[in-house]
């Protein structure tokens, strides 16, 4: 049986996982959680809980990847645990709803940010920009592992740099006397926690997008043993 060519190094595999964990939602989801929860303590608690869930999933996938070193990620694990039909359905659900829905959401978020800097009505507004972005990235990945890896590395490094800049600027700027504004009415605590937790899972990858890249990158990595450890980390 032919095997996938191993063209990913540890650096690129690590950035692939980091890019999957630190989703673009990190730039707009904090506002959603702040509107849904009454205090900063609850906001930090929900983000901490999301991190624990993501860590548990990453460790689980690392163990499964060591037990079943095959290409296919979650498809392989569901096939071995529950049979071919559930795995077949999972594959089609991932293609038609799970992965495609996440891609569409991130593309729309990108279009929303882009329209703040340049006019986008000429290409069909946000939907047009999102469609063009998805098409260009699809073509890039179709051309091969290396073009897709370079593109992903550039975007991930840019995202990490932007987050670092936001943290530094936020800590260094003196806001002066804060303006007192009326706080919006928060929803009931249980509803707010549930809504905020769903948003947090979307941002950090939650139960799928955090773990799947770690496992899916292993067959294409040049050093499988090191890639498993890096993916788990």
Short mmCIF file of C-alpha atoms in Angstrom, two decimals, residues 111-204:
data_model
loop_
_atom_site.label_atom_id
_atom_site.label_comp_id
_atom_site.label_asym_id
_atom_site.label_seq_id
_atom_site.Cartn_x
_atom_site.Cartn_y
_atom_site.Cartn_z
CA UNK A 111 -13.91 39.27 5.57
CA UNK A 112 -15.35 41.27 8.45
CA UNK A 113 -11.92 42.45 9.50
CA UNK A 114 -10.82 43.15 5.92
CA UNK A 115 -13.74 45.46 5.23
CA UNK A 116 -12.54 47.75 8.03
CA UNK A 117 -9.47 48.59 5.94
CA UNK A 118 -10.49 48.28 2.28
CA UNK A 119 -13.82 48.45 0.43
CA UNK A 120 -15.04 44.98 -0.49
CA UNK A 121 -18.38 45.72 -2.15
CA UNK A 122 -16.84 45.28 -5.60
CA UNK A 123 -16.25 41.57 -4.94
CA UNK A 124 -19.61 40.83 -3.36
CA UNK A 125 -19.10 42.04 0.20
CA UNK A 126 -18.25 39.66 3.02
CA UNK A 127 -19.63 36.58 1.29
CA UNK A 128 -17.62 37.32 -1.84
CA UNK A 129 -14.38 37.83 0.09
CA UNK A 130 -14.99 34.67 2.12
CA UNK A 131 -15.63 32.62 -1.03
CA UNK A 132 -12.51 33.98 -2.76
CA UNK A 133 -10.39 33.31 0.33
CA UNK A 134 -11.58 29.71 0.59
CA UNK A 135 -10.98 29.17 -3.14
CA UNK A 136 -7.43 30.58 -3.04
CA UNK A 137 -6.45 28.53 0.00
CA UNK A 138 -7.99 25.41 -1.54
CA UNK A 139 -5.92 25.88 -4.69
CA UNK A 140 -2.79 26.48 -2.59
CA UNK A 141 -3.24 23.22 -0.68
CA UNK A 142 -4.12 21.35 -3.88
CA UNK A 143 -0.73 22.32 -5.34
CA UNK A 144 1.05 20.27 -2.69
CA UNK A 145 2.09 19.93 0.92
CA UNK A 146 4.91 22.47 0.73
CA UNK A 147 2.91 25.42 -0.69
CA UNK A 148 0.16 24.75 1.83
CA UNK A 149 2.68 24.42 4.66
CA UNK A 150 4.43 27.69 3.80
CA UNK A 151 1.11 29.52 3.64
CA UNK A 152 -0.05 28.05 6.95
CA UNK A 153 3.27 28.90 8.62
CA UNK A 154 3.08 32.53 7.47
CA UNK A 155 -0.49 32.94 8.73
CA UNK A 156 0.24 31.23 12.05
CA UNK A 157 3.36 33.30 12.74
CA UNK A 158 1.44 36.46 11.81
CA UNK A 159 -1.37 35.47 14.16
CA UNK A 160 1.03 34.82 17.06
CA UNK A 161 2.80 38.14 16.39
CA UNK A 162 -0.53 40.00 16.35
CA UNK A 163 -1.57 38.44 19.65
CA UNK A 164 1.79 39.27 21.20
CA UNK A 165 1.52 42.87 19.99
CA UNK A 166 -1.98 43.19 21.45
CA UNK A 167 -0.75 41.93 24.83
CA UNK A 168 2.27 44.27 24.87
CA UNK A 169 0.27 47.30 23.79
CA UNK A 170 -2.52 46.52 26.23
CA UNK A 171 -0.09 46.30 29.15
CA UNK A 172 1.96 49.37 28.18
CA UNK A 173 -0.73 51.92 27.34
CA UNK A 174 -2.05 54.05 30.18
CA UNK A 175 -5.80 54.26 29.63
CA UNK A 176 -6.20 57.23 31.98
CA UNK A 177 -9.53 57.75 33.68
CA UNK A 178 -11.97 55.16 32.33
CA UNK A 179 -15.22 56.44 30.93
CA UNK A 180 -18.23 55.23 32.87
CA UNK A 181 -20.81 53.63 30.63
CA UNK A 182 -23.92 51.66 31.36
CA UNK A 183 -23.15 47.94 31.31
CA UNK A 184 -25.46 45.80 29.19
CA UNK A 185 -27.78 43.47 31.02
CA UNK A 186 -26.18 40.03 31.17
CA UNK A 187 -28.34 36.96 30.52
CA UNK A 188 -29.08 34.51 33.36
CA UNK A 189 -25.82 32.99 34.65
CA UNK A 190 -26.51 29.43 33.45
CA UNK A 191 -27.42 30.62 29.96
CA UNK A 192 -24.44 32.96 29.87
CA UNK A 193 -21.98 30.25 30.91
CA UNK A 194 -23.35 27.86 28.29
CA UNK A 195 -23.20 30.47 25.51
CA UNK A 196 -19.71 31.61 26.50
CA UNK A 197 -18.40 28.05 26.75
CA UNK A 198 -19.60 27.19 23.24
CA UNK A 199 -17.85 30.31 21.95
CA UNK A 200 -14.65 29.40 23.80
CA UNK A 201 -14.69 25.87 22.36
CA UNK A 202 -15.04 27.34 18.88
CA UNK A 203 -11.99 29.53 19.48
CA UNK A 204 -9.57 27.02 20.98
#
